[in-house]
Coordinates of C-alpha atoms in Angstrom, one line a residue:
Chain A
M132 CA -19.1 13.7 14.1
T133 CA -21.1 11.5 16.4
G134 CA -22.3 8.4 17.4
R135 CA -21.1 4.6 16.1
A136 CA -19.6 6.5 12.6
R137 CA -17.1 8.6 14.6
T138 CA -16.4 5.6 16.6
V139 CA -15.8 3.6 13.9
T140 CA -13.3 6.3 11.9
I141 CA -11.6 6.3 14.9
L142 CA -10.9 2.8 15.4
L143 CA -10.4 2.4 11.5
A144 CA -7.7 5.2 11.7
F145 CA -6.1 3.7 15.0
A146 CA -6.3 0.4 13.5
W147 CA -3.8 1.7 10.6
L148 CA -1.6 3.7 12.5
A149 CA -1.1 0.4 14.9
A150 CA -0.5 -1.8 12.1
L151 CA 2.0 0.4 10.3
V152 CA 3.4 2.9 12.5
L153 CA 3.1 1.8 15.9
A154 CA 3.8 -1.9 15.7
P155 CA 7.3 -2.0 13.6
F156 CA 8.7 0.7 16.2
L157 CA 7.5 -2.3 19.0
V158 CA 9.0 -4.6 17.4
V159 CA 12.4 -3.3 17.1
A160 CA 12.5 -2.4 20.5
K161 CA 12.1 -6.3 20.9
I162 CA 14.4 -7.4 18.8
S163 CA 17.2 -4.7 19.8
L164 CA 16.6 -7.1 23.1
A165 CA 17.5 -10.5 21.3
E166 CA 21.0 -11.9 20.2
V167 CA 22.0 -12.3 17.1
V168 CA 22.4 -16.1 15.6
I169 CA 23.0 -17.7 12.2
G170 CA 19.6 -18.9 11.0
R171 CA 16.1 -17.4 9.8
P172 CA 15.2 -15.4 11.3
P173 CA 18.8 -14.2 12.1
F174 CA 18.0 -13.4 15.9
T175 CA 16.7 -15.3 19.1
A176 CA 13.1 -15.0 20.6
L177 CA 12.3 -12.6 23.5
L178 CA 10.0 -15.4 24.9
E179 CA 11.7 -19.1 25.6
W180 CA 8.6 -21.3 25.3
G181 CA 8.7 -24.1 27.9
E182 CA 7.7 -27.9 27.4
G183 CA 4.0 -28.1 28.4
A184 CA 2.0 -26.0 30.5
M185 CA 5.5 -24.1 31.9
P186 CA 5.4 -20.6 31.8
P187 CA 7.4 -18.9 28.8
A188 CA 10.9 -17.4 30.2
L189 CA 11.4 -13.9 29.3
R190 CA 15.2 -13.8 27.6
V191 CA 16.3 -10.3 27.6
N192 CA 19.7 -9.1 26.5
W193 CA 21.0 -6.0 26.9
G194 CA 24.4 -6.7 25.9
N195 CA 23.2 -4.8 22.1
Y196 CA 23.0 -1.6 24.0
A197 CA 26.7 -2.3 26.4
L198 CA 27.9 -2.3 22.8
L199 CA 26.5 0.9 21.1
F200 CA 27.6 2.6 24.4
G201 CA 31.3 0.9 24.8
D202 CA 32.0 0.8 20.8
A203 CA 34.0 4.1 19.7
L204 CA 32.5 3.1 16.4
Y205 CA 29.1 4.0 16.9
L206 CA 29.4 7.0 19.6
E207 CA 31.7 8.5 16.6
A208 CA 28.6 7.9 14.5
Y209 CA 26.3 9.3 16.5
L210 CA 28.4 11.9 17.4
G211 CA 29.4 12.5 13.0
S212 CA 25.8 12.6 12.1
L213 CA 24.4 15.3 14.8
R214 CA 27.6 17.5 13.9
L215 CA 27.3 17.2 10.3
A216 CA 23.2 17.9 10.6
A217 CA 23.9 20.6 12.5
I218 CA 26.4 22.5 9.9
A219 CA 24.2 21.4 7.3
T220 CA 20.9 22.8 9.4
A221 CA 23.0 26.4 9.9
V222 CA 24.2 26.5 6.4
A223 CA 20.6 25.7 4.9
L224 CA 18.7 28.3 7.4
A225 CA 21.7 30.6 6.5
I226 CA 20.4 30.5 3.0
A227 CA 16.5 30.0 3.4
V228 CA 16.2 32.9 5.3
P229 CA 17.4 35.4 3.3
L230 CA 16.2 33.8 0.3
A231 CA 12.4 33.6 1.6
H232 CA 12.7 37.0 2.8
A233 CA 13.8 38.2 -0.1
M234 CA 10.8 36.2 -1.9
T235 CA 8.7 38.1 1.0
R236 CA 9.7 41.2 -1.1
A237 CA 8.9 40.3 -4.2
P238 CA 6.1 42.0 -5.8
A239 CA 2.7 40.1 -4.7
R240 CA 1.6 38.9 -8.0
W241 CA 5.2 37.1 -8.4
R242 CA 5.0 35.2 -5.2
P243 CA 2.9 32.4 -6.2
A244 CA 5.0 31.2 -8.9
L245 CA 8.0 31.9 -6.6
L246 CA 6.6 29.4 -4.3
V247 CA 6.1 27.1 -6.9
L248 CA 9.6 27.5 -8.6
A249 CA 10.8 26.8 -5.0
I250 CA 8.8 23.5 -4.1
L251 CA 9.5 22.0 -7.6
P252 CA 12.9 20.7 -6.6
F253 CA 11.3 19.1 -4.0
W254 CA 9.2 16.7 -6.0
T255 CA 12.2 15.3 -8.0
S256 CA 13.5 12.2 -6.9
S257 CA 16.6 13.0 -3.9
L258 CA 18.2 10.2 -5.4
I259 CA 18.6 12.4 -8.6
R260 CA 19.0 15.8 -7.0
V261 CA 22.0 14.2 -5.4
Y262 CA 23.6 12.4 -8.3
A263 CA 23.1 15.8 -10.0
W264 CA 25.4 17.5 -7.5
I265 CA 27.9 14.9 -7.9
G266 CA 28.3 15.6 -11.0
I267 CA 28.7 19.3 -10.4
L268 CA 31.1 19.2 -7.8
G269 CA 33.5 16.4 -8.8
A270 CA 37.0 16.8 -10.2
D271 CA 36.5 17.4 -13.6
G272 CA 33.1 18.8 -13.0
P273 CA 32.0 22.4 -13.9
L274 CA 32.6 24.0 -10.7
N275 CA 36.1 23.1 -10.6
R276 CA 36.9 23.8 -14.4
I277 CA 35.2 27.4 -13.7
L278 CA 36.9 28.3 -10.8
Q279 CA 40.4 26.8 -12.7
W280 CA 39.5 28.7 -15.8
L281 CA 38.8 32.2 -13.7
G282 CA 42.3 31.2 -12.0
I283 CA 41.4 31.1 -8.6
I284 CA 42.5 27.5 -7.9
D285 CA 45.3 25.6 -9.9
A286 CA 44.3 22.2 -9.2
P287 CA 40.8 20.5 -9.0
L288 CA 39.9 20.9 -5.5
A289 CA 38.6 17.9 -3.5
I290 CA 35.0 18.6 -2.5
L291 CA 33.4 15.1 -3.1
N292 CA 34.3 12.3 -0.8
T293 CA 34.9 14.8 2.2
D294 CA 32.7 16.3 4.8
I295 CA 31.9 19.3 2.8
G296 CA 30.7 17.5 0.4
I297 CA 28.0 15.9 2.7
V298 CA 27.5 19.0 4.0
S299 CA 26.4 20.5 0.3
G300 CA 24.7 17.5 -0.4
L301 CA 22.3 17.7 2.5
V302 CA 22.2 21.1 2.5
Y303 CA 20.8 20.9 -1.3
S304 CA 18.5 17.8 -0.2
Y305 CA 16.6 19.9 2.5
L306 CA 16.3 23.2 1.7
P307 CA 13.1 23.2 0.2
F308 CA 12.1 21.5 3.9
A309 CA 13.6 24.9 5.2
L310 CA 12.4 27.3 2.9
L311 CA 8.7 26.9 3.1
P312 CA 8.3 27.5 7.2
V313 CA 10.2 30.6 6.7
Y314 CA 8.6 32.0 4.3
A315 CA 5.4 31.1 5.4
S316 CA 6.6 32.6 8.5
L317 CA 7.7 36.0 6.7
V318 CA 4.8 36.5 5.2
R319 CA 2.6 36.6 7.7
I320 CA 4.9 39.7 9.5
D321 CA 3.0 43.0 9.1
P322 CA 5.2 45.2 6.2
A323 CA 3.9 48.3 8.4
L324 CA 6.2 47.4 11.2
G325 CA 9.2 47.3 8.9
E326 CA 7.9 50.9 7.7
A327 CA 7.3 52.1 11.0
A328 CA 10.9 51.0 12.0
A329 CA 12.4 52.8 8.8
D330 CA 10.3 56.2 9.2
L331 CA 11.8 56.3 13.0
G332 CA 15.2 56.1 11.4
C333 CA 15.8 52.4 11.5
R334 CA 18.1 50.9 9.0
P335 CA 16.7 48.1 6.4
L336 CA 19.9 45.3 8.3
K337 CA 19.2 46.6 11.8
S338 CA 15.3 46.4 10.9
F339 CA 15.6 42.9 9.7
F340 CA 17.7 41.7 13.1
R341 CA 15.8 43.6 15.9
I342 CA 12.0 43.1 14.3
T343 CA 11.7 40.8 11.0
L344 CA 14.1 38.0 12.8
P345 CA 12.7 37.5 16.2
L346 CA 9.2 37.6 14.9
A347 CA 9.9 35.1 12.6
L348 CA 12.0 32.8 15.1
P349 CA 9.1 30.1 15.5
G350 CA 8.9 29.5 11.8
I351 CA 12.7 29.4 11.4
L352 CA 13.3 27.0 14.3
A353 CA 10.3 24.8 13.0
A354 CA 12.6 24.5 9.7
G355 CA 15.6 24.0 11.5
L356 CA 13.7 20.9 13.0
L357 CA 12.7 19.9 9.5
V358 CA 15.9 19.6 8.1
F359 CA 17.9 18.6 11.6
I360 CA 16.0 15.1 12.1
P361 CA 16.1 13.5 8.7
A362 CA 19.7 15.0 8.1
V363 CA 20.8 12.9 11.2
G364 CA 19.8 10.0 9.7
E365 CA 20.4 10.3 5.7
F366 CA 21.8 7.4 3.9
V367 CA 22.1 8.2 0.5
V368 CA 24.3 11.5 0.7
P369 CA 26.8 9.9 3.0
D370 CA 27.3 6.7 1.2
L371 CA 27.1 8.8 -2.7
M372 CA 28.8 12.0 -1.1
G373 CA 31.3 11.2 1.8
G374 CA 34.2 10.0 2.6
S375 CA 35.6 6.1 3.0
D376 CA 36.8 7.7 7.0
T377 CA 33.4 9.6 7.3
L378 CA 31.0 8.0 9.9
M379 CA 27.1 9.0 10.1
I380 CA 24.7 6.8 12.0
G381 CA 22.3 5.6 8.6
K382 CA 25.3 4.6 6.4
T383 CA 26.5 2.3 9.8
L384 CA 23.1 1.2 10.2
W385 CA 22.6 0.2 6.8
T386 CA 25.7 -1.7 6.7
E387 CA 25.0 -3.2 10.1
F388 CA 22.1 -4.6 8.4
F389 CA 22.8 -5.8 5.0
T390 CA 26.3 -6.1 5.5
N391 CA 27.2 -7.6 8.6
R392 CA 23.7 -8.7 9.1
D393 CA 23.6 -8.4 13.1
W394 CA 19.7 -7.3 12.9
P395 CA 19.9 -7.0 16.8
L396 CA 22.9 -4.6 17.6
A397 CA 21.1 -2.3 14.2
S398 CA 17.7 -2.4 16.0
A399 CA 19.4 -1.3 19.5
A400 CA 21.2 1.5 17.2
T401 CA 17.4 2.3 15.7
V402 CA 15.9 2.7 19.3
L403 CA 19.1 4.9 20.4
L404 CA 18.4 7.4 17.0
V405 CA 14.9 7.6 17.6
L406 CA 14.8 8.6 21.0
L407 CA 18.0 11.5 20.0
L408 CA 15.5 12.3 17.6
V409 CA 12.0 12.3 19.2
S410 CA 12.7 14.0 22.8
P411 CA 13.9 17.4 21.1
V412 CA 10.5 16.8 18.8
V413 CA 8.3 16.2 22.2
V414 CA 10.1 19.1 24.0
L415 CA 8.8 21.7 21.3
E416 CA 6.1 20.0 19.9
R417 CA 3.5 21.6 21.5
R418 CA 5.0 25.4 20.3
L419 CA 5.5 23.8 16.8
F420 CA 4.1 20.7 15.1
L421 CA 0.6 21.1 16.8
R422 CA -0.2 24.6 16.3
G423 CA -3.9 25.1 15.0
E424 CA -4.7 22.1 16.3
G425 CA -6.6 23.5 18.8
R426 CA -9.4 24.7 16.5
A427 CA -10.4 21.0 15.7
Chain B
M1422 CA 6.0 52.3 -0.5
R1423 CA 8.2 49.3 -0.3
R1424 CA 11.2 49.6 -3.0
A1425 CA 12.4 46.8 -4.7
G1426 CA 15.9 46.8 -4.0
I1427 CA 18.6 45.4 -6.3
L1428 CA 19.7 43.1 -3.1
P1429 CA 16.5 40.8 -3.0
T1430 CA 16.8 40.9 -6.6
L1431 CA 20.4 39.3 -6.9
L1432 CA 19.2 36.8 -3.8
L1433 CA 16.5 35.9 -5.0
L1434 CA 18.6 35.0 -8.9
A1435 CA 21.5 33.5 -6.8
G1436 CA 18.8 31.5 -4.8
F1437 CA 17.0 29.7 -7.4
A1438 CA 20.3 28.6 -9.8
L1439 CA 21.6 27.0 -6.7
L1440 CA 18.2 25.2 -6.7
Y1441 CA 17.7 24.6 -10.2
L1442 CA 21.6 24.5 -12.1
P1443 CA 22.2 21.1 -10.8
I1444 CA 19.3 19.5 -12.5
V1445 CA 19.8 21.7 -15.3
A1446 CA 23.3 20.2 -16.0
L1447 CA 21.8 16.9 -15.0
V1448 CA 19.3 17.1 -18.1
V1449 CA 21.7 18.9 -20.6
Y1450 CA 24.4 16.0 -20.1
S1451 CA 21.9 13.1 -20.6
F1452 CA 22.2 14.5 -24.4
N1453 CA 25.4 14.4 -24.7
D1454 CA 27.1 11.6 -27.3
G1455 CA 30.6 11.2 -25.6
R1456 CA 31.0 8.8 -22.5
L1457 CA 31.9 11.2 -19.7
V1458 CA 29.7 13.4 -17.7
S1459 CA 31.6 15.9 -17.4
V1460 CA 33.0 16.4 -21.3
W1461 CA 30.8 17.8 -24.2
S1462 CA 30.9 16.1 -27.3
G1463 CA 28.2 17.1 -29.4
W1464 CA 24.2 16.2 -28.9
S1465 CA 22.7 12.7 -28.9
L1466 CA 19.9 10.4 -28.4
R1467 CA 22.3 7.2 -27.5
W1468 CA 21.6 7.3 -24.2
Y1469 CA 18.2 7.3 -24.4
R1470 CA 18.4 4.3 -27.1
A1471 CA 20.6 2.5 -24.9
L1472 CA 18.0 3.0 -22.1
W1473 CA 14.9 1.9 -24.2
D1474 CA 17.3 -1.6 -25.0
N1475 CA 17.8 -1.8 -21.0
R1476 CA 15.2 -4.5 -20.5
Q1477 CA 15.8 -4.3 -16.6
M1478 CA 15.5 -0.8 -16.3
L1479 CA 12.1 -1.1 -18.1
D1480 CA 10.9 -4.0 -15.8
S1481 CA 11.8 -2.0 -12.7
A1482 CA 9.8 1.3 -14.3
A1483 CA 6.9 -0.6 -14.4
V1484 CA 7.2 -1.9 -10.9
T1485 CA 7.8 1.4 -9.8
L1486 CA 4.7 3.0 -11.5
K1487 CA 2.2 -0.2 -10.2
A1488 CA 3.5 -0.2 -6.3
G1489 CA 3.1 4.2 -6.8
F1490 CA -0.4 3.7 -7.6
V1491 CA -1.8 1.3 -5.3
S1492 CA 0.4 2.7 -2.7
A1493 CA -1.0 6.2 -3.0
T1494 CA -4.3 5.0 -3.2
L1495 CA -4.1 3.1 -0.3
A1496 CA -2.7 5.8 1.5
L1497 CA -5.2 8.6 0.3
V1498 CA -7.7 6.3 1.6
A1499 CA -5.6 6.3 5.4
G1500 CA -4.6 9.2 5.4
T1501 CA -7.9 10.9 4.6
L1502 CA -9.6 8.9 7.2
A1503 CA -7.0 9.9 10.2
A1504 CA -8.0 13.8 8.7
I1505 CA -11.1 13.5 9.3
V1506 CA -10.6 12.1 13.0
L1507 CA -8.1 15.1 13.7
A1508 CA -10.3 17.5 12.3
R1509 CA -13.8 16.6 13.2
A1510 CA -14.1 13.8 16.1
G1511 CA -13.3 16.4 18.5
R1512 CA -11.9 15.4 22.0
F1513 CA -11.0 11.5 22.6
A1514 CA -9.4 9.3 24.9
G1515 CA -5.4 9.2 23.5
R1516 CA -6.2 11.7 20.9
S1517 CA -3.1 13.7 21.2
G1518 CA -0.8 9.8 21.2
F1519 CA -3.1 9.8 18.1
A1520 CA -1.8 13.1 16.5
G1521 CA 1.7 12.0 17.5
L1522 CA 1.1 8.1 15.8
V1523 CA -0.3 10.2 12.1
Y1524 CA 2.9 12.8 12.2
L1525 CA 5.4 10.3 13.2
P1526 CA 6.5 9.2 10.0
L1527 CA 6.8 12.6 9.2
V1528 CA 9.9 13.7 11.1
M1529 CA 11.2 9.9 11.4
P1530 CA 14.6 9.4 8.9
E1531 CA 13.4 6.8 6.2
I1532 CA 16.0 4.6 7.3
V1533 CA 14.3 3.7 10.8
L1534 CA 11.0 3.9 8.4
G1535 CA 12.7 0.9 6.4
L1536 CA 14.2 -1.1 9.3
S1537 CA 11.0 -1.4 11.6
L1538 CA 8.7 -2.3 8.4
L1539 CA 10.7 -4.7 7.2
L1540 CA 11.7 -6.4 10.9
L1541 CA 7.5 -6.2 11.1
F1542 CA 7.5 -8.3 7.9
V1543 CA 10.0 -10.6 9.4
E1544 CA 8.2 -10.9 12.4
L1545 CA 4.8 -11.8 10.5
D1546 CA 6.6 -14.3 8.4
L1547 CA 5.0 -12.2 5.3
D1548 CA 7.0 -12.8 2.1
R1549 CA 8.8 -9.9 0.7
G1550 CA 8.2 -8.4 -2.4
F1551 CA 5.2 -6.4 -4.3
A1552 CA 2.8 -6.7 -1.8
T1553 CA 5.2 -5.5 1.5
L1554 CA 6.8 -2.8 -0.9
V1555 CA 3.0 -1.3 -1.4
L1556 CA 2.2 -1.6 2.7
G1557 CA 5.6 0.3 3.3
H1558 CA 5.0 3.0 0.8
A1559 CA 1.2 3.6 2.0
G1560 CA 2.9 3.5 5.7
F1561 CA 4.7 6.7 5.2
S1562 CA 2.7 8.4 2.4
A1563 CA -0.4 8.0 4.8
A1564 CA 1.2 10.8 7.1
F1565 CA 2.0 13.0 4.1
V1566 CA -1.9 12.6 2.7
A1567 CA -3.0 13.3 6.4
V1568 CA -1.3 16.8 6.5
V1569 CA -2.7 17.9 3.2
V1570 CA -6.0 16.9 3.6
H1571 CA -6.2 18.1 7.4
S1572 CA -5.7 21.7 6.5
R1573 CA -8.1 21.6 4.2
L1574 CA -10.7 20.4 6.0
V1575 CA -10.2 22.6 9.2
A1576 CA -10.6 25.7 6.3
V1577 CA -14.2 24.3 5.1
D1578 CA -17.1 25.4 6.9
R1579 CA -18.4 22.3 8.8
S1580 CA -22.3 24.0 9.4
I1581 CA -23.0 22.6 5.5
E1582 CA -22.0 19.0 6.8
E1583 CA -23.7 19.5 10.0
A1584 CA -26.8 20.8 8.0
A1585 CA -26.9 17.9 5.5
M1586 CA -26.5 15.4 8.8
D1587 CA -30.0 18.1 10.8
L1588 CA -31.8 16.8 7.5
G1589 CA -31.2 13.3 8.1
A1590 CA -28.3 12.0 6.2
P1591 CA -26.3 9.4 7.4
P1592 CA -22.5 10.3 7.9
L1593 CA -21.1 8.4 5.2
K1594 CA -23.2 9.7 2.4
T1595 CA -22.6 13.2 4.2
F1596 CA -19.0 12.7 3.8
L1597 CA -19.4 11.2 0.2
W1598 CA -22.0 14.0 -1.0
I1599 CA -20.9 17.1 0.8
T1600 CA -17.1 16.7 2.1
A1601 CA -15.8 14.7 -0.3
P1602 CA -16.5 17.3 -3.1
M1603 CA -15.3 20.3 -0.8
I1604 CA -11.9 19.0 -0.2
A1605 CA -11.4 17.0 -3.7
P1606 CA -8.7 19.2 -4.6
S1607 CA -6.8 18.6 -1.7
M1608 CA -7.1 15.3 -2.4
V1609 CA -6.2 15.1 -5.9
A1610 CA -3.1 17.1 -4.3
A1611 CA -2.6 14.4 -1.7
W1612 CA -2.7 11.6 -4.0
L1613 CA -0.1 13.1 -6.3
L1614 CA 2.4 13.6 -3.8
A1615 CA 2.2 10.3 -2.3
F1616 CA 2.5 9.0 -5.7
T1617 CA 5.9 10.8 -6.0
L1618 CA 6.7 10.1 -2.7
S1619 CA 6.7 6.1 -3.8
L1620 CA 8.0 6.9 -6.9
D1621 CA 11.3 8.6 -5.6
D1622 CA 11.8 6.5 -2.4
L1623 CA 15.4 4.0 -2.3
V1624 CA 15.2 3.7 1.1
I1625 CA 12.6 2.2 2.7
A1626 CA 12.1 0.4 -0.7
S1627 CA 15.6 -1.6 -0.4
F1628 CA 14.5 -2.6 3.2
V1629 CA 10.9 -3.8 2.2
T1630 CA 10.6 -5.4 -1.5
G1631 CA 12.0 -8.5 -2.2
P1632 CA 12.9 -10.3 -5.2
G1633 CA 11.0 -9.7 -8.3
A1634 CA 10.0 -5.9 -6.9
T1635 CA 12.9 -4.5 -7.7
T1636 CA 12.3 -0.7 -7.8
L1637 CA 14.1 1.9 -10.0
P1638 CA 15.7 4.5 -7.5
M1639 CA 17.6 0.9 -6.5
R1640 CA 18.4 0.1 -10.1
V1641 CA 20.0 3.7 -10.0
Y1642 CA 21.0 3.5 -7.1
S1643 CA 23.0 0.5 -8.0
Q1644 CA 24.5 2.0 -11.2
V1645 CA 25.8 5.0 -9.7
R1646 CA 27.7 3.4 -7.0
L1647 CA 29.5 1.6 -9.7
G1648 CA 30.0 4.9 -11.6
V1649 CA 28.8 8.0 -13.3
T1650 CA 27.4 7.1 -17.0
P1651 CA 25.1 9.2 -19.1
E1652 CA 22.4 6.4 -19.1
I1653 CA 21.7 7.5 -15.2
N1654 CA 21.5 10.9 -16.4
A1655 CA 19.0 9.9 -19.6
I1656 CA 16.9 7.9 -17.1
S1657 CA 16.7 10.9 -14.3
T1658 CA 15.7 13.1 -16.9
L1659 CA 12.7 11.2 -18.1
F1660 CA 11.9 11.0 -14.0
V1661 CA 12.4 14.7 -14.0
A1662 CA 10.5 15.6 -17.1
A1663 CA 7.6 12.4 -15.8
V1664 CA 7.6 14.7 -12.3
A1665 CA 7.3 18.0 -13.7
L1666 CA 4.1 16.8 -16.1
V1667 CA 2.4 15.1 -13.0
I1668 CA 2.9 18.9 -11.5
L1669 CA 1.7 20.6 -14.7
T1670 CA -1.2 18.7 -14.7
A1671 CA -2.3 19.1 -11.1
S1672 CA -1.9 22.6 -10.9
L1673 CA -4.3 23.2 -13.5
V1674 CA -6.8 20.9 -11.9
N1675 CA -6.8 22.5 -8.7
K1676 CA -4.4 25.1 -7.1
G1677 CA -3.7 23.5 -3.4
L1678 CA -0.6 22.4 -4.1
I1679 CA 0.8 25.0 -2.2
P1680 CA 0.2 25.2 1.1
G1681 CA -1.2 28.5 2.4
R1682 CA -3.5 29.1 -0.7
S1683 CA -5.7 26.6 -0.3
N1684 CA -6.5 28.3 3.0
G1685 CA -7.4 31.7 1.2
D1686 CA -4.1 33.1 2.9
S1687 CA -3.4 35.7 0.1
A1688 CA -0.6 37.2 2.1

């Protein structure tokens, strides 16, 4: 592709991205420096236009950021989100790695069908999946009744509205995101390596940890990020499955925006969240996300 | 020779049970006669009848389908353009920044996307409603379209396009007559992905939509907050059935829905 057509294509695509991806973030950054007022819109302008030919005065308010760092509630919400998302990522990987490994061990003609089965839940609504999981975990839900019937527990376990409820919801929601990259990296490993190890007397478990796992590490890291990043900002799971005392930043942001209507503070919290999430991606970007771009 | 061990089989069964049991339970209880979601009291279609009489739900379903259709089509055009730039435009100033903007919506939490889009619309003084809903959904699903179409574009033999242009075909004609037919399966898959993303979305829609354009997930969400009723199971079952139907049709149309397979990766 050369010449005018190339320029037009680049400009069109860039205009779209500038309008719907770049501009929104710039607006958020701008409003995070405003002050909250009662009115429409509920925040002050960054530039105050004077009378006549006077240059506009810049009104920057760093107070929202000061508030975020000084407020224990926000600090707790950020730390709580990072903690729960990290636990959920670890659990999701602990399920995804053995499951994906088992998928690569299945007969070759089954694998496409298994892959479709693994992706299908990803196509159904996340809200519906969370709702289904609420039904399973509830006090009179199937899980508690089976455990009681087996005599393992006497009274129903309180899982919903606790941190365990949130972690199970996050794991269930994002498991397909973990499964796919892990599977993709495991399936590329030459089975001859494992066979060679077995021929030399290496036990299967040891060869999994010494050979398979190190080779699949980039895929596992990518899977971890794909679960961790959206999980940190998740709103539906903590709102519907968490307790009233659990703080996650997605839920706090939602309340700040819709209930308290403090848009500048919510914007500042969003800017911090983006910085928090983008920094690990930028560090790992070259290695994980833009691989294969060199071909272009 | 590789042995098909008992452990991998058990792992597979347990893993897929974990993925599917909640959805199966949800579907089964939508046919429950009783008011309680957890106590079985016989088969019945009463919750589907209740749904049929629920005007609000039906209106929202119509809004959701329309928004999905329009936003997926917009996202297909924009995402394909971005994919062409990434796969065919070679080096240009700001290319890595461009790629970053393409993929950013993939890694940002929905709440960040929703809030920032809403503030943009407020800043531009756009009235919130169906149009902003469509723009918001198209904005984030275009990223997914770009990934799907890009993965196919890099696998297509460029020499065919070059031959067409050497023979004097203008760029647009080359795309429509040579490139588009070769990447058509991935474009269908990408459109369907964008469509389901739009149907499913709660968070972005809650921010960017306005009165008169309440989507189905928003209605379901506010009902779930009030308590669990079998009517939600019924509507969820219809949703799952619709998505399954779409996937089935798509996999009949093409096999490009599964990443890796379209690249001739048979490992």
